[in-house]
Amino acid sequence: MLLIKNGRMLDPGSRTDAALDVLLDGERIAKVGANLAAPGAEVFDAKGLIVAPGFIDLHCHLREPGQEMSETIETGTRAAACGGFTAVCCMPNTLPVNDTASVTRGTVERAAASASVRVWPVGAASVGSKGEALAEIAAMKDAGIVAVSDDGKPIASARLMRQVMDYCGALGLPVIDHCEEPSLSAGGVMREGPQSIRLGLKGVPAQSESICAGRDVEVAGLTGAPLHIAHMSTRASLEHVRAAKRQGLRVTCEVTPHHFTLIDEDVRYNPNYKMNPPLASRTDREALIEGLADSSVDAIATDHAPHHPASKDVEFDHAPFGVTGFETALALGLSKLVHKGRISLVRLVELFTTGPAGVLGIQRKIAAGEPADLTIFSTDLPWTFRAADSLSKSRNTPFDGRAFRGGPVATIVAGRIAWRRSFNAGQAGN
Ligand SMILES: [Zn+2]
Ligand SMILES: [Zn+2]
């Protein structure tokens, strides 16, 4: 038994913000109440800390199988735990692609053997994510996938999207799309605009994303199936989502910490600023923050995309897209959104808990009988993120050396402390 005492319990699922203790008994929450006592239980003193439901990351890349030089399920989930995440959805663009039940089962088994947090695989929509034949989605669902996506690429055509949605609608699986119009984005390495011209780098117009988002929303209307737009980065895409929500369609979206923090003007020739979709314009970032505040955006997701240092240590044009993100996500949310007065603390917690849970069609709350997954964090702890101390195998972050106020302190998964901040060693823990 583990007793979390003296914390401020912030639980959007039960609309609770109060000084309450939480008693965990094995994999479940046993009791929530004031001044709980449990003789013999291990006690975690959460004085001065927020006790929230376990954070869920809807979008990450764990690189196993096939690219274990960059990350493994073991190292990636250690970094996720260090970021306060208790469950992560891993995208299928591994080697091989997760497009069969046997690859899904392999991931589930590796996770059972080596993961620090829950691993919820996302299955490919099409065989090899090639955009041609449908993958064996029903068999993958039986093996444990929680959603479907061809991430890394968009679902290739409106026709294929319709097939995937018809199928997934019947199975109750959300379809997650990486929105991009390849005929517009081909060869682009950053957002098209004054900064891409200044740097002489080939740009991707914002419309590359919003054209595809518009197509997807239309097909969601045609099929009635649940659609989730990944790593949304433009105002125009957000307007498509807003219109869909007004019509009552089951359309949701996520925004990454790097897209609400950085903009195209921050891009230099450093490949740690190269990601897909690229960093947005200042006005688009402002729209994303408004969407996070007014609930048009459902979740913050990291798109943690580790790349082995050697692969990023090349010219900007030739570097792969993507940045790591688990360990800085909450701290960026606190510093860029909450401390700046853009959103409330409870809204930030929603974006990491009930928001992503709703996308997956599950609940997230702190109540007796619920899974014993909790994220305990500080809103004011000063600390500095050092990429060299990251628990990820990779170092491709634009936030190395950034000083933060507030961040994760302990991550509890199935009643066990999966990670705990060690206060004399930066962000590294046990
Ligand atoms: Zn993507
Ligand atoms: Zn991704």
CSV table of C-alpha atoms and ligand atoms in Angstrom, one decimal:
chain,number,residue,atom,x,y,z
A,1,MET,CA,0.0,0.0,0.0
A,2,LEU,CA,1.2,3.5,-0.8
A,3,LEU,CA,-0.4,6.6,0.9
A,4,ILE,CA,0.0,9.9,-0.8
A,5,LYS,CA,-0.3,12.5,2.0
A,6,ASN,CA,-0.6,16.3,2.3
A,7,GLY,CA,-0.9,17.0,-1.4
A,8,ARG,CA,-3.3,19.2,-3.3
A,9,MET,CA,-5.4,16.8,-5.3
A,10,LEU,CA,-6.4,18.3,-8.6
A,11,ASP,CA,-8.7,16.0,-10.5
A,12,PRO,CA,-10.6,17.4,-13.5
A,13,GLY,CA,-12.5,14.1,-13.9
A,14,SER,CA,-14.3,14.6,-10.6
A,15,ARG,CA,-14.0,18.4,-10.5
A,16,THR,CA,-12.0,18.2,-7.3
A,17,ASP,CA,-9.3,20.7,-6.2
A,18,ALA,CA,-8.8,20.1,-2.5
A,19,ALA,CA,-6.3,18.9,0.2
A,20,LEU,CA,-7.0,15.2,0.0
A,21,ASP,CA,-4.9,12.1,0.6
A,22,VAL,CA,-4.9,9.1,-1.8
A,23,LEU,CA,-4.4,5.5,-0.7
A,24,LEU,CA,-3.2,3.1,-3.3
A,25,ASP,CA,-3.6,-0.7,-2.8
A,26,GLY,CA,-1.8,-2.6,-5.5
A,27,GLU,CA,-2.9,-1.6,-8.9
A,28,ARG,CA,-6.0,0.3,-7.8
A,29,ILE,CA,-6.9,3.4,-5.8
A,30,ALA,CA,-8.3,2.2,-2.5
A,31,LYS,CA,-9.5,5.4,-0.9
A,32,VAL,CA,-9.6,9.2,-1.3
A,33,GLY,CA,-10.1,11.4,1.7
A,34,ALA,CA,-8.9,14.0,4.2
A,35,ASN,CA,-6.2,12.9,6.7
A,36,LEU,CA,-6.2,9.3,5.7
A,37,ALA,CA,-4.2,6.9,7.9
A,38,ALA,CA,-3.0,3.4,6.8
A,39,PRO,CA,-0.8,1.7,9.3
A,40,GLY,CA,2.0,-0.2,7.5
A,41,ALA,CA,1.6,1.7,4.2
A,42,GLU,CA,4.5,3.4,2.6
A,43,VAL,CA,3.9,7.2,2.8
A,44,PHE,CA,4.7,9.7,0.1
A,45,ASP,CA,4.7,13.2,1.5
A,46,ALA,CA,3.2,15.4,-1.3
A,47,LYS,CA,3.3,18.6,0.8
A,48,GLY,CA,3.4,21.6,-1.5
A,49,LEU,CA,2.8,19.4,-4.6
A,50,ILE,CA,-0.1,18.8,-7.0
A,51,VAL,CA,-1.5,15.2,-7.1
A,52,ALA,CA,-3.1,14.7,-10.5
A,53,PRO,CA,-4.4,11.7,-12.4
A,54,GLY,CA,-1.7,9.9,-14.4
A,55,PHE,CA,-0.7,11.8,-17.5
A,56,ILE,CA,-1.3,10.2,-20.9
A,57,ASP,CA,0.8,11.1,-24.0
A,58,LEU,CA,-1.2,10.4,-27.2
A,59,HIS,CA,1.8,10.6,-29.5
A,60,CYS,CA,5.3,9.4,-29.2
A,61,HIS,CA,7.9,7.3,-31.1
A,62,LEU,CA,9.7,4.7,-29.1
A,63,ARG,CA,11.8,3.4,-32.1
A,64,GLU,CA,11.6,-0.3,-31.0
A,65,PRO,CA,11.6,-2.5,-33.0
A,66,GLY,CA,14.2,-1.5,-35.5
A,67,GLN,CA,15.9,1.7,-34.4
A,68,GLU,CA,17.2,0.8,-31.0
A,69,MET,CA,20.2,3.1,-31.5
A,70,SER,CA,17.8,6.0,-31.1
A,71,GLU,CA,15.5,4.7,-28.4
A,72,THR,CA,14.0,1.5,-26.9
A,73,ILE,CA,10.8,0.9,-25.1
A,74,GLU,CA,12.9,0.7,-21.9
A,75,THR,CA,14.7,4.0,-22.3
A,76,GLY,CA,11.8,5.8,-23.9
A,77,THR,CA,9.4,4.9,-21.1
A,78,ARG,CA,12.0,5.8,-18.5
A,79,ALA,CA,12.1,9.3,-20.0
A,80,ALA,CA,8.3,9.3,-20.2
A,81,ALA,CA,8.1,8.5,-16.5
A,82,CYS,CA,10.6,11.3,-15.8
A,83,GLY,CA,8.2,13.6,-17.7
A,84,GLY,CA,5.3,12.6,-15.5
A,85,PHE,CA,3.6,10.3,-18.1
A,86,THR,CA,2.0,7.1,-16.8
A,87,ALA,CA,0.9,5.9,-20.3
A,88,VAL,CA,2.2,6.6,-23.8
A,89,CYS,CA,0.8,5.9,-27.2
A,90,CYS,CA,3.6,4.8,-29.5
A,91,MET,CA,3.3,5.4,-33.2
A,92,PRO,CA,3.6,2.5,-35.7
A,93,ASN,CA,6.4,3.8,-37.9
A,94,THR,CA,9.0,1.3,-36.5
A,95,LEU,CA,11.0,-1.3,-38.5
A,96,PRO,CA,9.0,-3.3,-39.2
A,97,VAL,CA,5.9,-1.0,-39.2
A,98,ASN,CA,3.3,-2.0,-36.7
A,99,ASP,CA,0.8,-3.2,-39.2
A,100,THR,CA,0.1,-6.7,-38.0
A,101,ALA,CA,-1.1,-8.3,-34.8
A,102,SER,CA,2.3,-10.0,-34.4
A,103,VAL,CA,4.2,-6.7,-34.4
A,104,THR,CA,1.6,-5.3,-31.9
A,105,ARG,CA,2.0,-8.4,-29.7
A,106,GLY,CA,5.8,-8.0,-29.8
A,107,THR,CA,5.5,-4.4,-28.6
A,108,VAL,CA,3.1,-5.4,-25.8
A,109,GLU,CA,5.5,-8.2,-24.7
A,110,ARG,CA,8.5,-5.9,-24.8
A,111,ALA,CA,6.6,-3.3,-22.8
A,112,ALA,CA,5.6,-5.9,-20.2
A,113,ALA,CA,9.2,-6.9,-19.8
A,114,SER,CA,11.0,-3.5,-19.9
A,115,ALA,CA,8.7,-0.5,-19.7
A,116,SER,CA,8.4,1.9,-16.8
A,117,VAL,CA,5.0,3.2,-17.8
A,118,ARG,CA,2.0,1.8,-19.7
A,119,VAL,CA,2.6,1.4,-23.5
A,120,TRP,CA,-0.5,1.7,-25.7
A,121,PRO,CA,0.5,0.9,-29.3
A,122,VAL,CA,-1.0,2.6,-32.3
A,123,GLY,CA,-1.5,0.4,-35.3
A,124,ALA,CA,-0.8,1.4,-38.9
A,125,ALA,CA,-3.8,2.3,-41.0
A,126,SER,CA,-2.3,0.8,-44.2
A,127,VAL,CA,0.1,-2.1,-44.9
A,128,GLY,CA,3.6,-0.7,-44.3
A,129,SER,CA,1.9,2.7,-43.9
A,130,LYS,CA,2.3,2.8,-47.7
A,131,GLY,CA,-1.2,4.2,-48.3
A,132,GLU,CA,-2.4,1.3,-50.4
A,133,ALA,CA,-4.1,-1.7,-48.7
A,134,LEU,CA,-5.7,-1.6,-45.3
A,135,ALA,CA,-3.7,-3.1,-42.5
A,136,GLU,CA,-5.2,-5.9,-40.4
A,137,ILE,CA,-6.8,-3.4,-38.0
A,138,ALA,CA,-9.3,-5.8,-36.3
A,139,ALA,CA,-6.5,-8.3,-35.5
A,140,MET,CA,-4.3,-5.5,-34.2
A,141,LYS,CA,-7.1,-4.3,-32.0
A,142,ASP,CA,-7.4,-7.8,-30.4
A,143,ALA,CA,-3.6,-7.6,-29.8
A,144,GLY,CA,-3.8,-4.3,-28.0
A,145,ILE,CA,-3.8,-1.2,-30.3
A,146,VAL,CA,-5.7,1.8,-29.0
A,147,ALA,CA,-5.9,3.8,-32.3
A,148,VAL,CA,-4.8,3.8,-35.9
A,149,SER,CA,-2.4,6.1,-37.8
A,150,ASP,CA,0.1,6.2,-40.7
A,151,ASP,CA,2.0,8.8,-38.7
A,152,GLY,CA,5.2,10.1,-40.3
A,153,LYS,CA,2.9,10.5,-43.3
A,154,PRO,CA,-0.7,11.4,-43.8
A,155,ILE,CA,-3.3,8.8,-44.7
A,156,ALA,CA,-2.6,8.8,-48.4
A,157,SER,CA,-6.0,9.7,-50.0
A,158,ALA,CA,-9.5,10.6,-49.2
A,159,ARG,CA,-10.7,7.3,-50.5
A,160,LEU,CA,-8.3,5.4,-48.2
A,161,MET,CA,-9.3,7.6,-45.3
A,162,ARG,CA,-13.0,6.7,-45.9
A,163,GLN,CA,-12.2,3.0,-45.8
A,164,VAL,CA,-10.1,3.3,-42.7
A,165,MET,CA,-12.8,5.4,-40.9
A,166,ASP,CA,-15.6,3.0,-41.9
A,167,TYR,CA,-13.5,0.2,-40.5
A,168,CYS,CA,-12.4,2.0,-37.3
A,169,GLY,CA,-15.8,3.6,-36.7
A,170,ALA,CA,-17.2,0.1,-36.4
A,171,LEU,CA,-14.4,-1.1,-34.1
A,172,GLY,CA,-14.5,2.0,-32.0
A,173,LEU,CA,-10.9,3.0,-32.7
A,174,PRO,CA,-9.9,6.7,-33.3
A,175,VAL,CA,-8.1,7.5,-36.5
A,176,ILE,CA,-5.1,9.7,-35.9
A,177,ASP,CA,-3.9,11.6,-38.9
A,178,HIS,CA,-0.6,13.4,-39.5
A,179,CYS,CA,-2.0,16.1,-41.8
A,180,GLU,CA,0.2,17.1,-44.7
A,181,GLU,CA,-0.4,17.6,-48.4
A,182,PRO,CA,2.8,16.0,-49.9
A,183,SER,CA,2.5,17.9,-53.2
A,184,LEU,CA,2.9,21.1,-51.2
A,185,SER,CA,5.4,20.0,-48.6
A,186,ALA,CA,7.8,18.0,-50.8
A,187,GLY,CA,11.4,19.1,-50.1
A,188,GLY,CA,10.4,21.6,-47.4
A,189,VAL,CA,12.3,21.7,-44.1
A,190,MET,CA,10.7,24.6,-42.2
A,191,ARG,CA,7.6,26.7,-42.3
A,192,GLU,CA,7.4,28.9,-45.5
A,193,GLY,CA,7.6,32.6,-44.6
A,194,PRO,CA,10.0,35.5,-44.2
A,195,GLN,CA,12.3,33.4,-42.0
A,196,SER,CA,12.6,30.5,-44.5
A,197,ILE,CA,13.5,33.1,-47.1
A,198,ARG,CA,16.0,34.8,-44.8
A,199,LEU,CA,17.7,31.4,-44.1
A,200,GLY,CA,17.5,30.2,-47.6
A,201,LEU,CA,15.7,27.0,-46.5
A,202,LYS,CA,12.9,25.5,-48.5
A,203,GLY,CA,9.6,26.2,-46.9
A,204,VAL,CA,6.4,24.2,-46.3
A,205,PRO,CA,3.3,26.4,-46.5
A,206,ALA,CA,0.8,26.3,-43.7
A,207,GLN,CA,-1.8,25.2,-46.2
A,208,SER,CA,0.0,21.8,-46.5
A,209,GLU,CA,-1.5,20.9,-43.1
A,210,SER,CA,-4.9,22.6,-43.3
A,211,ILE,CA,-5.8,21.2,-46.7
A,212,CYS,CA,-5.4,17.7,-45.3
A,213,ALA,CA,-7.2,18.6,-42.0
A,214,GLY,CA,-10.1,19.9,-44.1
A,215,ARG,CA,-10.2,16.8,-46.1
A,216,ASP,CA,-10.2,14.6,-43.0
A,217,VAL,CA,-12.9,16.6,-41.3
A,218,GLU,CA,-15.1,16.2,-44.5
A,219,VAL,CA,-14.5,12.5,-44.4
A,220,ALA,CA,-15.3,12.3,-40.7
A,221,GLY,CA,-18.6,14.0,-41.6
A,222,LEU,CA,-19.2,11.4,-44.3
A,223,THR,CA,-18.4,8.4,-42.1
A,224,GLY,CA,-19.3,9.6,-38.6
A,225,ALA,CA,-16.1,7.9,-37.3
A,226,PRO,CA,-13.8,9.5,-34.7
A,227,LEU,CA,-11.0,11.6,-36.1
A,228,HIS,CA,-8.0,12.9,-34.2
A,229,ILE,CA,-5.6,15.4,-35.8
A,230,ALA,CA,-2.1,14.9,-34.6
A,231,HIS,CA,0.4,17.7,-33.7
A,232,MET,CA,-1.8,20.5,-35.1
A,233,SER,CA,0.2,23.7,-35.9
A,234,THR,CA,-2.0,26.2,-37.8
A,235,ARG,CA,-4.9,28.5,-37.2
A,236,ALA,CA,-6.6,27.2,-40.4
A,237,SER,CA,-6.5,23.6,-39.2
A,238,LEU,CA,-7.9,24.7,-35.8
A,239,GLU,CA,-10.8,26.4,-37.6
A,240,HIS,CA,-11.6,23.1,-39.3
A,241,VAL,CA,-11.6,21.4,-35.9
A,242,ARG,CA,-13.8,24.1,-34.4
A,243,ALA,CA,-16.3,23.8,-37.3
A,244,ALA,CA,-16.4,20.0,-36.9
A,245,LYS,CA,-17.1,20.3,-33.2
A,246,ARG,CA,-19.9,22.8,-33.8
A,247,GLN,CA,-21.5,20.3,-36.1
A,248,GLY,CA,-21.2,17.6,-33.4
A,249,LEU,CA,-18.7,15.5,-35.3
A,250,ARG,CA,-16.3,13.3,-33.3
A,251,VAL,CA,-13.2,15.3,-34.2
A,252,THR,CA,-10.4,16.0,-31.7
A,253,CYS,CA,-6.9,17.4,-31.9
A,254,GLU,CA,-3.6,17.7,-30.1
A,255,VAL,CA,-0.9,20.4,-29.9
A,256,THR,CA,2.8,19.7,-29.0
A,257,PRO,CA,4.8,21.7,-26.4
A,258,HIS,CA,7.3,22.8,-29.1
A,259,HIS,CA,4.5,24.2,-31.2
A,260,PHE,CA,3.1,26.3,-28.4
A,261,THR,CA,6.6,27.4,-27.3
A,262,LEU,CA,8.7,28.1,-30.4
A,263,ILE,CA,8.0,29.7,-33.7
A,264,ASP,CA,9.6,29.9,-37.2
A,265,GLU,CA,11.6,32.9,-36.1
A,266,ASP,CA,13.4,30.8,-33.6
A,267,VAL,CA,14.8,28.5,-36.4
A,268,ARG,CA,18.5,28.8,-37.1
A,269,TYR,CA,20.6,26.2,-38.9
A,270,ASN,CA,20.3,23.9,-35.8
A,271,PRO,CA,18.6,20.6,-36.7
A,272,ASN,CA,17.1,20.5,-33.2
A,273,TYR,CA,14.6,23.0,-34.6
A,274,LYS,CA,13.6,20.8,-37.5
A,275,MET,CA,10.4,18.9,-37.0
A,276,ASN,CA,7.3,17.9,-39.0
A,277,PRO,CA,5.0,19.8,-39.0
A,278,PRO,CA,7.5,22.7,-38.8
A,279,LEU,CA,7.4,25.4,-36.1
A,280,ALA,CA,4.6,27.7,-37.0
A,281,SER,CA,4.3,31.5,-37.5
A,282,ARG,CA,3.7,33.8,-34.5
A,283,THR,CA,0.0,34.3,-35.4
A,284,ASP,CA,-0.5,30.5,-35.7
A,285,ARG,CA,1.1,29.9,-32.4
A,286,GLU,CA,-1.2,32.5,-30.8
A,287,ALA,CA,-4.2,30.7,-32.3
A,288,LEU,CA,-3.0,27.4,-30.9
A,289,ILE,CA,-2.7,28.9,-27.4
A,290,GLU,CA,-6.2,30.3,-27.8
A,291,GLY,CA,-7.4,26.8,-28.8
A,292,LEU,CA,-5.7,25.2,-25.7
A,293,ALA,CA,-7.4,27.8,-23.5
A,294,ASP,CA,-11.0,27.5,-25.0
A,295,SER,CA,-11.1,23.7,-25.2
A,296,SER,CA,-11.0,23.6,-29.0
A,297,VAL,CA,-7.7,21.6,-28.5
A,298,ASP,CA,-8.2,18.4,-26.6
A,299,ALA,CA,-4.7,17.3,-25.5
A,300,ILE,CA,-1.1,18.2,-25.3
A,301,ALA,CA,1.0,15.4,-26.9
A,302,THR,CA,4.7,15.4,-27.1
A,303,ASP,CA,5.5,13.8,-30.5
A,304,HIS,CA,8.7,12.6,-28.7
A,305,ALA,CA,10.8,11.7,-31.8
A,306,PRO,CA,14.3,10.6,-30.7
A,307,HIS,CA,17.1,10.5,-33.2
A,308,HIS,CA,20.5,9.2,-32.5
A,309,PRO,CA,23.0,12.1,-32.2
A,310,ALA,CA,24.9,11.1,-35.4
A,311,SER,CA,21.8,11.3,-37.5
A,312,LYS,CA,21.0,14.8,-36.3
A,313,ASP,CA,24.6,16.0,-36.5
A,314,VAL,CA,24.3,16.9,-40.2
A,315,GLU,CA,23.3,19.9,-42.2
A,316,PHE,CA,19.7,21.2,-41.5
A,317,ASP,CA,18.5,20.1,-45.0
A,318,HIS,CA,19.6,16.6,-44.4
A,319,ALA,CA,18.7,16.1,-40.8
A,320,PRO,CA,15.7,13.9,-39.9
A,321,PHE,CA,12.5,15.6,-38.6
A,322,GLY,CA,11.7,15.4,-34.9
A,323,VAL,CA,12.6,16.4,-31.4
A,324,THR,CA,12.5,14.6,-28.0
A,325,GLY,CA,9.8,15.9,-25.7
A,326,PHE,CA,8.8,13.8,-22.7
A,327,GLU,CA,10.9,15.4,-20.1
A,328,THR,CA,10.1,19.0,-20.9
A,329,ALA,CA,6.4,18.8,-21.7
A,330,LEU,CA,4.9,19.6,-18.3
A,331,ALA,CA,7.4,22.3,-17.5
A,332,LEU,CA,6.8,24.0,-20.8
A,333,GLY,CA,3.0,23.9,-20.2
A,334,LEU,CA,3.6,25.5,-16.8
A,335,SER,CA,6.0,28.1,-18.0
A,336,LYS,CA,4.4,29.1,-21.3
A,337,LEU,CA,0.7,28.6,-20.5
A,338,VAL,CA,0.0,28.6,-16.8
A,339,HIS,CA,2.6,31.0,-15.3
A,340,LYS,CA,1.9,33.4,-18.2
A,341,GLY,CA,-1.8,33.4,-17.3
A,342,ARG,CA,-3.0,31.9,-20.6
A,343,ILE,CA,-4.7,28.9,-19.1
A,344,SER,CA,-5.6,27.7,-15.6
A,345,LEU,CA,-3.7,25.0,-13.8
A,346,VAL,CA,-6.7,22.7,-13.9
A,347,ARG,CA,-7.0,23.2,-17.7
A,348,LEU,CA,-3.4,22.2,-18.1
A,349,VAL,CA,-4.0,19.0,-16.1
A,350,GLU,CA,-7.1,18.3,-18.3
A,351,LEU,CA,-4.9,18.6,-21.4
A,352,PHE,CA,-2.6,15.9,-20.0
A,353,THR,CA,-5.3,13.6,-18.5
A,354,THR,CA,-9.1,13.7,-19.2
A,355,GLY,CA,-8.4,15.3,-22.6
A,356,PRO,CA,-6.3,12.6,-24.1
A,357,ALA,CA,-8.3,9.9,-22.3
A,358,GLY,CA,-11.5,11.2,-24.0
A,359,VAL,CA,-9.8,10.9,-27.4
A,360,LEU,CA,-9.2,7.2,-26.6
A,361,GLY,CA,-12.7,6.8,-25.2
A,362,ILE,CA,-11.6,6.1,-21.7
A,363,GLN,CA,-12.0,7.8,-18.3
A,364,ARG,CA,-9.3,9.3,-16.1
A,365,LYS,CA,-10.1,10.2,-12.5
A,366,ILE,CA,-8.9,9.8,-9.0
A,367,ALA,CA,-11.5,7.6,-7.2
A,368,ALA,CA,-11.7,4.3,-5.4
A,369,GLY,CA,-11.4,1.4,-7.8
A,370,GLU,CA,-9.7,3.4,-10.6
A,371,PRO,CA,-6.2,2.4,-11.7
A,372,ALA,CA,-3.5,3.6,-9.3
A,373,ASP,CA,-1.8,5.9,-11.8
A,374,LEU,CA,-0.9,9.4,-10.5
A,375,THR,CA,1.4,12.2,-11.6
A,376,ILE,CA,2.7,14.3,-8.7
A,377,PHE,CA,4.3,17.7,-9.7
A,378,SER,CA,5.4,21.0,-8.5
A,379,THR,CA,4.3,24.4,-9.9
A,380,ASP,CA,7.3,26.3,-8.6
A,381,LEU,CA,10.3,24.0,-8.2
A,382,PRO,CA,13.2,25.7,-10.0
A,383,TRP,CA,15.2,23.3,-12.1
A,384,THR,CA,17.2,23.3,-15.4
A,385,PHE,CA,16.8,20.7,-18.1
A,386,ARG,CA,20.1,19.3,-19.3
A,387,ALA,CA,19.9,17.1,-22.4
A,388,ALA,CA,23.1,15.3,-21.2
A,389,ASP,CA,21.1,14.0,-18.2
A,390,SER,CA,18.1,12.9,-20.2
A,391,LEU,CA,16.9,9.4,-19.7
A,392,SER,CA,16.2,9.1,-23.4
A,393,LYS,CA,18.9,7.6,-25.6
A,394,SER,CA,18.7,10.6,-27.8
A,395,ARG,CA,19.6,14.3,-27.3
A,396,ASN,CA,17.7,16.1,-30.1
A,397,THR,CA,16.0,18.8,-28.1
A,398,PRO,CA,15.8,22.6,-28.6
A,399,PHE,CA,15.3,23.0,-24.8
A,400,ASP,CA,18.8,22.0,-23.6
A,401,GLY,CA,19.8,24.3,-20.7
A,402,ARG,CA,16.4,25.9,-20.3
A,403,ALA,CA,15.5,26.9,-16.8
A,404,PHE,CA,12.0,26.0,-15.5
A,405,ARG,CA,9.7,26.8,-12.6
A,406,GLY,CA,7.8,23.6,-11.9
A,407,GLY,CA,7.9,20.1,-13.2
A,408,PRO,CA,7.3,16.5,-12.4
A,409,VAL,CA,8.3,15.2,-9.0
A,410,ALA,CA,7.0,11.6,-9.0
A,411,THR,CA,5.2,9.3,-11.4
A,412,ILE,CA,3.1,6.4,-10.0
A,413,VAL,CA,2.1,3.6,-12.3
A,414,ALA,CA,-0.1,0.7,-11.1
A,415,GLY,CA,0.5,1.6,-7.5
A,416,ARG,CA,4.4,1.7,-7.8
A,417,ILE,CA,6.7,4.7,-8.0
A,418,ALA,CA,8.0,4.5,-11.6
A,419,TRP,CA,10.1,7.6,-11.2
A,420,ARG,CA,10.9,10.1,-8.5
A,421,ARG,CA,12.9,13.3,-8.7
A,422,SER,CA,16.2,13.1,-6.9
A,423,PHE,CA,16.7,16.7,-5.7
A,424,ASN,CA,20.5,16.8,-5.9
A,425,ALA,CA,20.8,15.5,-9.4
A,426,GLY,CA,18.8,17.6,-11.8
A,427,GLN,CA,16.0,15.7,-13.5
A,428,ALA,CA,17.6,12.3,-13.3
A,429,GLY,CA,16.0,9.9,-10.9
A,430,ASN,CA,16.1,6.3,-9.9
B,1,ZN,ZN,3.5,13.1,-37.5
B,2,ZN,ZN,4.9,11.6,-34.8
